[in-house]
Coordinates of C-alpha atoms in Angstrom, one line a residue:
Chain A
X169 CA -0.1 0.1 -0.1
X170 CA 1.2 3.3 -1.0
X171 CA 2.7 5.2 2.1
X172 CA 0.8 8.4 1.7
X173 CA -2.4 6.4 1.0
X174 CA -1.9 4.5 4.2
X175 CA -1.3 7.5 6.3
X176 CA -4.5 9.0 4.9
X177 CA -6.4 6.0 5.4
X178 CA -5.7 5.7 9.1
X179 CA -6.4 9.4 9.6
X180 CA -9.8 9.0 8.0
X181 CA -10.5 5.8 9.9
X182 CA -9.6 7.8 13.1
X183 CA -11.8 10.6 12.1
X184 CA -14.6 8.1 11.8
X185 CA -13.8 6.3 15.0
X186 CA -13.9 9.7 16.9
X187 CA -17.1 10.7 15.3
X188 CA -15.9 13.7 13.4
X189 CA -15.7 12.4 9.9
X190 CA -17.7 14.6 7.5
X191 CA -19.4 13.3 4.4
X192 CA -16.3 14.1 2.2
X193 CA -14.0 12.1 4.7
X194 CA -16.4 9.1 4.6
X195 CA -16.5 9.1 0.9
X196 CA -12.7 9.2 0.8
X197 CA -12.5 6.4 3.2
X198 CA -14.9 4.3 1.0
X199 CA -12.8 4.9 -2.2
X200 CA -9.6 3.8 -0.3
X201 CA -11.3 0.8 1.0
X202 CA -12.3 -0.2 -2.7
X203 CA -8.8 0.7 -3.9
X204 CA -7.1 -1.5 -1.1
X205 CA -9.3 -4.4 -0.1
X206 CA -6.7 -5.7 2.0
X207 CA -7.7 -2.8 4.6
X208 CA -11.2 -3.9 4.8
X209 CA -10.6 -6.5 7.3
X210 CA -9.1 -3.9 9.7
X211 CA -11.9 -1.5 9.0
X212 CA -14.5 -4.2 10.0
X213 CA -12.9 -5.0 13.2
X214 CA -12.2 -1.6 14.4
X215 CA -15.5 -0.1 13.4
X216 CA -17.9 -2.8 14.6
X217 CA -19.4 -2.4 18.0
X218 CA -17.9 -3.9 21.0
X219 CA -19.9 -6.5 22.6
X220 CA -21.4 -5.9 26.0
X221 CA -19.0 -7.4 28.7
X222 CA -21.1 -9.1 31.1
X223 CA -18.4 -9.5 33.7
X224 CA -17.7 -5.7 33.7
X225 CA -21.3 -5.0 34.2
X226 CA -21.3 -7.3 37.0
X227 CA -18.3 -5.7 38.6
X228 CA -20.0 -2.3 38.3
X229 CA -23.1 -3.6 40.0
X230 CA -20.8 -5.1 42.8
X231 CA -19.0 -1.8 43.1
X232 CA -22.1 0.2 43.4
X233 CA -23.3 -2.3 46.1
X234 CA -20.3 -1.5 48.1
X235 CA -20.8 2.2 47.6
X236 CA -24.4 2.1 48.5
X237 CA -23.6 0.1 51.6
X238 CA -20.7 2.5 52.5
X239 CA -23.1 5.4 52.2
X240 CA -25.5 3.8 54.7
X241 CA -22.4 3.4 57.0
X242 CA -21.9 7.1 57.0
X243 CA -25.3 8.1 57.4
X244 CA -25.5 5.6 60.2
X245 CA -22.4 7.2 61.8
X246 CA -24.0 10.7 61.7
X247 CA -27.1 9.4 63.2
X248 CA -25.7 7.5 66.1
X249 CA -25.9 8.9 69.4
X250 CA -23.7 8.4 72.5
X251 CA -25.1 6.0 74.9
X252 CA -25.9 7.4 78.3
X253 CA -23.0 7.6 80.6
X254 CA -20.6 5.9 78.4
X255 CA -17.4 7.8 78.4
X256 CA -15.3 4.9 76.7
X257 CA -17.6 4.9 73.5
X258 CA -15.8 4.7 70.3
X259 CA -18.7 6.0 68.2
X260 CA -17.2 7.5 65.0
X261 CA -19.1 10.4 63.4
X262 CA -16.4 11.1 60.8
X263 CA -17.6 11.5 57.3
X264 CA -15.4 9.9 55.0
X265 CA -15.4 11.1 51.3
X266 CA -13.3 9.5 48.9
X267 CA -13.6 6.0 50.1
X268 CA -10.6 3.8 49.8
X269 CA -12.3 0.7 51.2
X270 CA -10.5 -2.4 50.7
X271 CA -13.0 -4.5 52.4
X272 CA -16.7 -3.9 53.4
X273 CA -17.2 -6.8 55.8
X274 CA -20.1 -7.6 57.9
X275 CA -19.2 -10.4 60.4
X276 CA -21.3 -12.3 62.8
X277 CA -19.1 -14.4 64.9
X278 CA -20.0 -16.6 67.9
X279 CA -21.6 -14.5 70.6
X280 CA -20.9 -14.7 74.2
X281 CA -24.5 -13.6 75.6
X282 CA -23.8 -11.1 78.2
X283 CA -26.0 -9.0 80.2
X284 CA -23.0 -7.0 81.5
X285 CA -23.2 -3.7 79.7
X286 CA -20.1 -2.1 81.1
X287 CA -17.1 -1.3 79.0
X288 CA -13.8 -2.7 80.0
X289 CA -10.8 -0.5 80.4
X290 CA -7.4 -1.5 79.0
X291 CA -5.9 -4.8 80.1
X292 CA -2.1 -5.3 80.5
X293 CA -1.9 -6.5 77.1
X294 CA -3.0 -3.2 75.8
X295 CA -6.1 -4.7 74.3
X296 CA -9.2 -2.6 74.1
X297 CA -12.5 -4.2 74.1
X298 CA -15.7 -2.5 73.1
X299 CA -18.7 -4.4 74.0
X300 CA -21.9 -3.2 72.2
X301 CA -25.0 -2.3 74.2
X302 CA -27.5 -5.0 73.8
X303 CA -30.2 -3.2 72.1
X304 CA -28.3 -0.9 69.8
X305 CA -25.4 -0.5 67.5
X306 CA -22.2 1.4 67.7
X307 CA -19.6 2.7 65.4
X308 CA -15.9 2.3 66.0
X309 CA -13.0 3.6 64.1
X310 CA -10.1 1.3 64.4
X311 CA -6.5 2.5 64.6
X312 CA -6.0 2.2 60.9
X313 CA -9.0 4.1 60.0
X314 CA -11.2 1.1 59.3
X315 CA -14.8 1.7 60.3
X316 CA -16.9 -0.9 62.0
X317 CA -20.5 -0.9 62.9
X318 CA -21.2 -3.5 65.7
X319 CA -24.7 -4.9 65.9
X320 CA -26.5 -5.6 69.2
X321 CA -24.9 -8.1 71.3
X322 CA -21.5 -8.1 69.7
X323 CA -18.0 -7.7 70.8
X324 CA -14.8 -6.7 69.0
X325 CA -11.5 -6.8 70.3
X326 CA -8.5 -5.2 69.1
X327 CA -5.2 -3.5 70.0
X328 CA -4.8 0.2 70.5
X329 CA -2.2 0.2 67.8
X330 CA -1.8 -2.1 64.9
X331 CA 1.7 -3.0 65.3
X332 CA 3.5 -5.7 63.4
X333 CA 2.8 -7.4 59.8
X334 CA -1.0 -7.9 60.3
X335 CA -3.9 -5.9 61.6
X336 CA -5.9 -8.5 63.8
X337 CA -9.3 -8.2 65.4
X338 CA -11.5 -10.7 67.4
X339 CA -15.0 -10.7 66.9
X340 CA -18.1 -12.5 68.3
X341 CA -21.5 -11.4 67.1
X342 CA -22.1 -9.3 64.1
X343 CA -20.3 -6.5 62.5
X344 CA -20.0 -4.5 59.5
X345 CA -16.4 -3.5 58.5
X346 CA -15.2 -0.9 56.0
X347 CA -11.5 -2.0 55.9
X348 CA -8.9 0.4 54.7
X349 CA -6.8 -1.0 52.0
X350 CA -3.3 -1.7 53.0
X351 CA -1.7 -4.6 51.0
X352 CA 1.4 -4.6 53.3
X353 CA -0.6 -5.4 56.4
X354 CA -3.4 -8.0 55.8
X355 CA -6.4 -7.4 57.9
X356 CA -7.4 -10.5 59.7
X357 CA -10.4 -11.3 61.9
X358 CA -10.8 -14.0 64.5
X359 CA -14.1 -15.4 65.0
X360 CA -15.3 -18.5 67.1
X361 CA -15.5 -20.6 64.0
X362 CA -13.0 -19.3 61.6
X363 CA -10.4 -16.8 60.5
X364 CA -11.1 -14.5 57.7
X365 CA -8.2 -12.8 55.8
X366 CA -9.2 -9.7 53.8
X367 CA -7.9 -9.9 50.3
X368 CA -10.2 -7.7 48.6
X369 CA -13.0 -5.4 49.2
X370 CA -16.5 -6.1 50.5
X371 CA -17.9 -9.2 52.3
X372 CA -20.1 -10.3 54.9
X373 CA -19.9 -13.1 57.7
X374 CA -22.3 -14.3 59.9
X375 CA -21.3 -16.4 62.8
X376 CA -23.5 -16.2 66.0
X377 CA -22.6 -18.8 68.6
X378 CA -26.3 -19.7 69.3
X379 CA -27.0 -20.0 65.7
X380 CA -26.1 -23.4 63.9
X381 CA -24.2 -22.1 61.1
X382 CA -21.4 -19.8 59.9
X383 CA -21.9 -17.9 56.9
X384 CA -19.8 -15.6 54.8
X385 CA -21.1 -13.8 51.9
X386 CA -18.8 -12.0 49.5
X387 CA -20.1 -8.8 48.0
X388 CA -17.0 -7.6 46.4
X389 CA -13.3 -8.4 46.1
X390 CA -11.7 -11.5 47.5
X391 CA -11.7 -13.3 50.8
X392 CA -10.0 -16.2 52.1
X393 CA -11.7 -18.0 54.8
X394 CA -9.9 -20.7 57.2
X395 CA -12.2 -22.8 59.4
X396 CA -10.6 -23.2 62.6
X397 CA -10.8 -26.9 62.9
X398 CA -9.3 -27.4 59.3
X399 CA -6.2 -25.5 58.4
X400 CA -5.6 -27.1 55.1
X401 CA -8.9 -26.3 53.6
X402 CA -8.9 -22.6 52.6
X403 CA -11.8 -21.2 51.0
X404 CA -11.5 -18.5 48.7
X405 CA -14.6 -16.8 47.8
X406 CA -15.3 -14.9 44.6
X407 CA -18.0 -11.9 44.6
X408 CA -21.6 -13.3 44.7
X409 CA -20.6 -16.3 46.5
X410 CA -21.7 -17.4 50.0
X411 CA -20.0 -20.3 52.0
X412 CA -22.2 -21.8 54.6
X413 CA -20.7 -24.1 57.2
X414 CA -22.7 -26.0 59.9
X415 CA -20.7 -25.5 62.9
X416 CA -20.8 -28.9 64.5
X417 CA -19.0 -30.2 61.4
X418 CA -16.6 -27.3 61.4
X419 CA -15.4 -28.0 64.8
X420 CA -14.9 -31.6 64.1
X421 CA -11.7 -32.9 62.7
X422 CA -13.0 -34.6 59.9
X423 CA -14.2 -31.7 58.0
X424 CA -14.9 -32.5 54.5
X425 CA -15.7 -30.2 51.6
X426 CA -19.2 -31.6 51.1
X427 CA -20.0 -30.0 54.7
X428 CA -19.2 -26.6 53.4
X429 CA -21.6 -25.3 50.7
X430 CA -20.9 -22.4 48.4
X431 CA -23.7 -21.0 46.9
X432 CA -24.4 -17.9 44.8
X433 CA -26.5 -14.9 46.1
X434 CA -27.8 -12.1 44.2
X435 CA -26.2 -8.8 45.1
X436 CA -29.6 -6.8 45.7
X437 CA -31.6 -9.3 47.5
X438 CA -28.9 -10.6 49.6
X439 CA -27.3 -7.3 50.2
X440 CA -30.6 -5.9 51.4
X441 CA -31.1 -8.6 53.9
X442 CA -27.6 -8.9 54.9
X443 CA -26.9 -5.4 55.9
X444 CA -30.3 -3.9 56.5
X445 CA -29.5 -4.2 60.3
X446 CA -26.9 -1.2 59.8
X447 CA -29.9 0.9 59.0
X448 CA -31.6 -0.2 62.0
X449 CA -34.0 -2.5 59.9
X450 CA -34.5 -6.0 60.4
X451 CA -34.7 -8.0 57.3
X452 CA -35.5 -11.6 56.5
X453 CA -35.4 -13.6 53.3
X454 CA -37.4 -16.7 53.5
X455 CA -36.4 -17.1 57.3
X456 CA -38.2 -19.4 59.7
X457 CA -39.9 -17.7 62.6
X458 CA -37.7 -19.5 65.0
X459 CA -34.8 -17.5 63.5
X460 CA -36.8 -14.3 63.6
X461 CA -37.5 -14.8 67.0
X462 CA -33.8 -15.0 67.9
X463 CA -33.1 -11.7 66.0
X464 CA -36.0 -10.0 67.7
X465 CA -34.5 -11.1 71.1
X466 CA -31.3 -9.9 70.3
X467 CA -32.5 -6.7 68.8
X468 CA -35.3 -5.8 71.4
X469 CA -34.1 -7.8 74.4
X470 CA -37.6 -9.6 74.3
X471 CA -37.5 -13.3 75.2
X472 CA -39.7 -15.4 72.9
X473 CA -41.1 -18.9 73.7
X474 CA -42.8 -21.2 71.4
X475 CA -45.4 -23.3 72.2
X476 CA -46.0 -24.8 68.9
X477 CA -43.1 -26.5 67.0
X478 CA -45.1 -26.0 63.7
X479 CA -45.2 -22.4 64.0
X480 CA -41.4 -22.4 64.5
X481 CA -41.0 -23.4 60.8
X482 CA -43.4 -20.8 59.3
X483 CA -41.1 -18.8 56.9
X484 CA -41.2 -15.1 56.2
X485 CA -39.6 -12.6 54.1
X486 CA -39.6 -8.7 54.8
X487 CA -37.9 -5.7 56.0
X488 CA -38.9 -3.9 59.2
X489 CA -38.0 -0.7 60.6
X490 CA -36.8 -0.8 64.2
X491 CA -39.9 -0.4 66.3
X492 CA -40.7 -3.2 68.8
X493 CA -41.0 -6.8 68.8
X494 CA -44.8 -7.0 69.1
X495 CA -45.3 -4.8 66.2
X496 CA -43.3 -7.0 64.1
X497 CA -44.9 -10.1 65.3
X498 CA -48.2 -8.5 64.6
X499 CA -47.4 -7.8 61.1
X500 CA -45.8 -11.2 60.4
X501 CA -49.0 -13.0 61.8
X502 CA -51.1 -11.1 59.2
X503 CA -48.9 -12.8 56.4
X504 CA -49.2 -16.3 57.9
X505 CA -51.2 -16.6 60.9
X506 CA -50.1 -17.4 64.4
X507 CA -51.1 -16.3 67.8
X508 CA -48.9 -14.7 70.6
X509 CA -49.4 -13.1 73.7
X510 CA -47.2 -10.9 76.0
X511 CA -46.8 -12.3 79.5
X512 CA -44.5 -10.5 81.9
X513 CA -41.2 -10.1 80.3
X514 CA -41.6 -12.6 77.4
X515 CA -43.9 -13.3 74.5
X516 CA -45.2 -16.7 74.0
X517 CA -46.1 -17.8 70.5
X518 CA -48.7 -20.5 69.7
Chain B
X131 CA -24.9 4.1 25.3
X132 CA -26.1 7.0 27.2
X133 CA -26.6 10.2 24.9
X134 CA -25.0 13.5 26.1
X135 CA -28.6 14.9 27.0
X136 CA -29.4 12.0 28.9
X137 CA -26.3 12.2 31.0
X138 CA -27.0 15.9 31.6
X139 CA -30.5 15.0 33.0
X140 CA -29.3 12.3 35.3
X141 CA -26.6 14.6 36.3
X142 CA -29.0 17.4 37.3
X143 CA -31.2 14.9 39.2
X144 CA -28.1 13.9 41.1
X145 CA -27.1 17.4 41.8
X146 CA -30.3 19.0 42.8
X147 CA -32.4 16.1 43.9
X148 CA -29.8 14.0 45.1
X149 CA -31.5 11.1 43.3
X150 CA -30.0 7.7 44.3
X151 CA -31.7 6.2 41.1
X152 CA -29.9 8.7 38.7
X153 CA -26.7 8.3 40.6
X154 CA -26.9 4.6 40.2
X155 CA -27.4 4.6 36.4
X156 CA -24.4 7.1 36.0
X157 CA -22.6 4.8 38.2
X158 CA -23.3 1.7 36.2
X159 CA -22.8 3.5 33.0
X160 CA -19.4 5.0 33.8
X161 CA -17.8 2.2 36.0
X162 CA -16.9 0.0 33.3
X163 CA -15.6 2.7 31.1
X164 CA -13.5 4.5 33.6
X165 CA -12.4 1.0 34.8
X166 CA -10.9 0.1 31.5
X167 CA -9.4 3.4 31.2
X168 CA -7.8 3.1 34.8
X169 CA -6.6 -0.1 34.1
X170 CA -4.5 1.0 31.1
X171 CA -2.9 3.3 33.4
X172 CA -2.3 1.7 36.7
X173 CA -2.2 -2.0 35.3
X174 CA -3.5 -3.5 38.6
X175 CA -7.2 -4.5 38.8
X176 CA -7.6 -3.6 42.6
X177 CA -5.9 -0.3 42.1
X178 CA -8.0 0.5 39.2
X179 CA -11.3 -0.2 41.1
X180 CA -10.2 1.8 43.9
X181 CA -9.4 4.8 41.5
X182 CA -13.0 4.5 39.8
X183 CA -14.6 4.2 43.3
X184 CA -12.8 7.3 44.2
X185 CA -13.9 9.3 41.3
X186 CA -17.5 8.2 41.3
X187 CA -17.8 8.9 44.9
X188 CA -16.4 12.4 44.5
X189 CA -19.1 12.9 41.8
X190 CA -21.6 12.3 44.3
X191 CA -19.8 14.5 46.9
X192 CA -19.8 17.5 44.7
X193 CA -23.5 18.0 45.6
X194 CA -25.2 20.8 43.7
X195 CA -22.0 21.7 42.2
X196 CA -22.1 18.6 39.8
X197 CA -24.6 20.7 37.9
X198 CA -22.0 23.0 36.8
X199 CA -19.9 20.5 35.2
X200 CA -20.2 20.8 31.5
X201 CA -19.0 17.6 30.0
X202 CA -19.3 14.9 32.6
X203 CA -17.7 12.5 30.2
X204 CA -14.5 14.4 29.9
X205 CA -14.7 15.6 33.6
X206 CA -14.7 11.9 34.7
X207 CA -12.1 10.6 32.5
X208 CA -9.6 13.4 33.4
X209 CA -10.5 12.8 37.1
X210 CA -9.8 9.1 36.5
X211 CA -6.5 9.9 34.8
X212 CA -5.2 12.3 37.5
X213 CA -6.5 10.0 40.3
X214 CA -4.9 7.1 38.8
X215 CA -1.5 8.9 38.4
X216 CA -1.6 9.9 42.0
X217 CA -2.1 6.4 43.0
X218 CA 0.6 5.1 40.9
X219 CA 2.9 7.7 42.6
X220 CA 2.0 6.3 45.9
X221 CA 2.1 2.8 45.1
X222 CA 5.6 3.2 43.8
X223 CA 6.8 5.0 46.7
X224 CA 5.7 2.3 49.0
X225 CA 7.0 -0.5 46.8
X226 CA 4.2 -2.8 47.4
X227 CA 4.1 -5.9 45.8
X228 CA 2.5 -8.7 47.8
X229 CA 1.3 -12.2 47.4
X230 CA -2.2 -10.8 47.7
X231 CA -2.0 -9.2 44.5
X232 CA -0.7 -12.3 42.8
X233 CA -3.8 -14.2 43.8
X234 CA -5.9 -11.7 42.1
X235 CA -6.1 -12.6 38.4
X236 CA -3.9 -10.7 36.1
X237 CA -5.7 -7.6 34.8
X238 CA -3.9 -7.5 31.7
X239 CA -4.8 -11.0 30.7
X240 CA -7.3 -10.7 27.6
X241 CA -9.6 -13.4 29.2
X242 CA -10.9 -11.1 31.8
X243 CA -12.4 -8.9 29.1
X244 CA -14.3 -11.1 26.6
X245 CA -15.2 -15.0 26.2
X246 CA -14.9 -16.8 23.1
X247 CA -14.4 -14.5 20.3
X248 CA -11.0 -15.3 18.8
X249 CA -10.6 -12.2 16.8
X250 CA -11.3 -9.9 19.9
X251 CA -8.7 -11.7 22.0
X252 CA -6.5 -11.2 19.2
X253 CA -7.1 -7.6 19.0
X254 CA -6.9 -7.1 22.6
X255 CA -3.8 -8.9 23.0
X256 CA -2.2 -6.5 20.2
X257 CA -3.6 -3.4 22.0
X258 CA -2.3 -4.5 25.4
X259 CA 1.3 -4.7 23.7
X260 CA 1.1 -1.0 22.4
X261 CA 3.1 1.6 24.2
X262 CA 1.3 3.0 27.1
X263 CA 0.1 6.4 25.5
X264 CA -0.9 4.8 22.2
X265 CA -2.9 2.1 24.3
X266 CA -4.8 5.0 26.0
X267 CA -5.6 6.9 22.8
X268 CA -6.8 3.9 21.1
X269 CA -9.0 2.9 23.9
X270 CA -10.4 6.4 24.4
X271 CA -11.0 6.9 20.7
X272 CA -12.0 3.6 19.4
X273 CA -13.7 1.9 22.6
X274 CA -15.3 5.0 24.3
X275 CA -15.9 6.9 21.2
X276 CA -14.3 10.1 22.3
X277 CA -13.7 12.9 20.0
X278 CA -10.3 14.2 19.2
X279 CA -11.1 17.2 21.4
X280 CA -12.3 15.2 24.2
X281 CA -9.5 12.8 24.1
X282 CA -7.0 15.7 23.9
X283 CA -8.5 17.2 26.8
X284 CA -8.4 13.9 29.1
X285 CA -4.7 13.2 28.1
X286 CA -3.6 16.8 27.8
X287 CA -2.1 16.3 24.3
X288 CA -2.6 17.8 20.9
X289 CA -4.6 16.4 18.1
X290 CA -1.5 15.8 16.1
X291 CA -0.2 13.7 18.9
X292 CA -3.4 11.8 19.0
X293 CA -3.3 11.4 15.2
X294 CA 0.2 9.9 15.6
X295 CA -0.8 7.5 18.3
X296 CA -3.9 6.1 16.4
X297 CA -1.8 5.5 13.3
X298 CA 0.6 3.5 15.2
X299 CA -2.1 1.6 16.9
X300 CA -3.9 1.0 13.8
X301 CA -0.8 0.0 11.8
X302 CA -0.1 -2.6 14.5
X303 CA -3.5 -3.9 14.3
X304 CA -3.4 -4.1 10.6
X305 CA -0.3 -6.2 10.7
X306 CA -1.7 -8.5 13.3
X307 CA -5.0 -9.1 11.6
X308 CA -3.3 -9.6 8.2
X309 CA -1.1 -12.3 9.9
X310 CA -4.2 -13.8 11.2
X311 CA -5.9 -13.8 7.8
X312 CA -2.9 -15.5 6.3
X313 CA -2.8 -18.5 8.7
X314 CA -6.5 -19.1 7.8

């Protein structure tokens, strides 16, 4: 191909790609294509529309989900009020623009159910404990800037400063983490059932001691889960995956892969249910009433007793603003009927 | 493909009404585009994601001032470029290379973009081997459909420079594609 013609061809082709070619340019381009048919292949390939990349769309959705959740965190941080008489509260009201979160993580890990509401002071090992008040959430900022929202009845333990190669915390209950990115110092969360190493960005772990299973849901990024009983079996989650482990098996030595199920969950539905508690809401997706009762107990401090085993299995889906347990039960019973009555300090469902 | 006027409408809804739905639409529209672009600069998937998150969050944080931005397209690409360059400076100053990053799939591998189309893989591979600026120019003009003016603003180069880069890119692609045809 003649060198000048080649230069002209590329110039015209670029004009077409940039959307700035006028009729005369296009006509010239056509003429060159007829004159040099060997250019047609290139022309076709660079002018044809690019296919939609599903993976990238999915990634965008995940990123948005993490964004959305972070925004909720910030709103929660602003609305949070200091509990009465609590001088050691670590609630954070810092608004963070320009999020550089490496991990958004909701953790629920084996809860030690405590009636004691006092905050402990520093121990000799320089560990600081924050124990959440039974019925509400609290916001914490860790020494590296990581934001945490602790759910009712949860406990987070961490050092005053993160020294050393890793950033380590211990959690029982449920918490929502927004982990600051620092590839040099991996963020590690110890729970009663497993250790979570933060490789990526956003995820959610649920492991209450009085619940029969340990769950980790990945929203964005990458997470490596090591079950305490089984150090050889590391599970790496990809976004949209959720691992559920039944605890008895997790703690036994014979942990086989089949006892650990990885299942997909859709970002929007799953996300709403997983993190709605951070907005002070309770959400259930196809959850049996017995589990709901446990959440109500945790959230409102109301003991619920079942007189009917059948009713325990009734499943409900819904999102509720934090009001009180009776209100929620009333609404639930409208959907699928059951009776309940309040007696002294507990509710009986029958 | 969102038209300019659609973008403007959404932009105003975000600026004045703080509409979450409008923001979400803009987010989902720009995220893949900015991500591809940022990847071309920082080369690391995780870093690119942070860059884009940063830029898109700042767009929200502008509040009503967002309405004063004239070409959101250019504005975001420019922001992405500046942010990416800043992040690069920081990364290099920390010399961070860890095994964690190794477990994340190589962002420069063509597989992460498109599935089975052989030709697209071929072209993609060829593009990835282009010199940095060349690659960015090609992506902005061919893939994002930016005009000379827009691309020039984003990258802060003249139209002549853009033409030169495109010429190099297209010439390389022509060679690669012809070689492919001969093999058939």
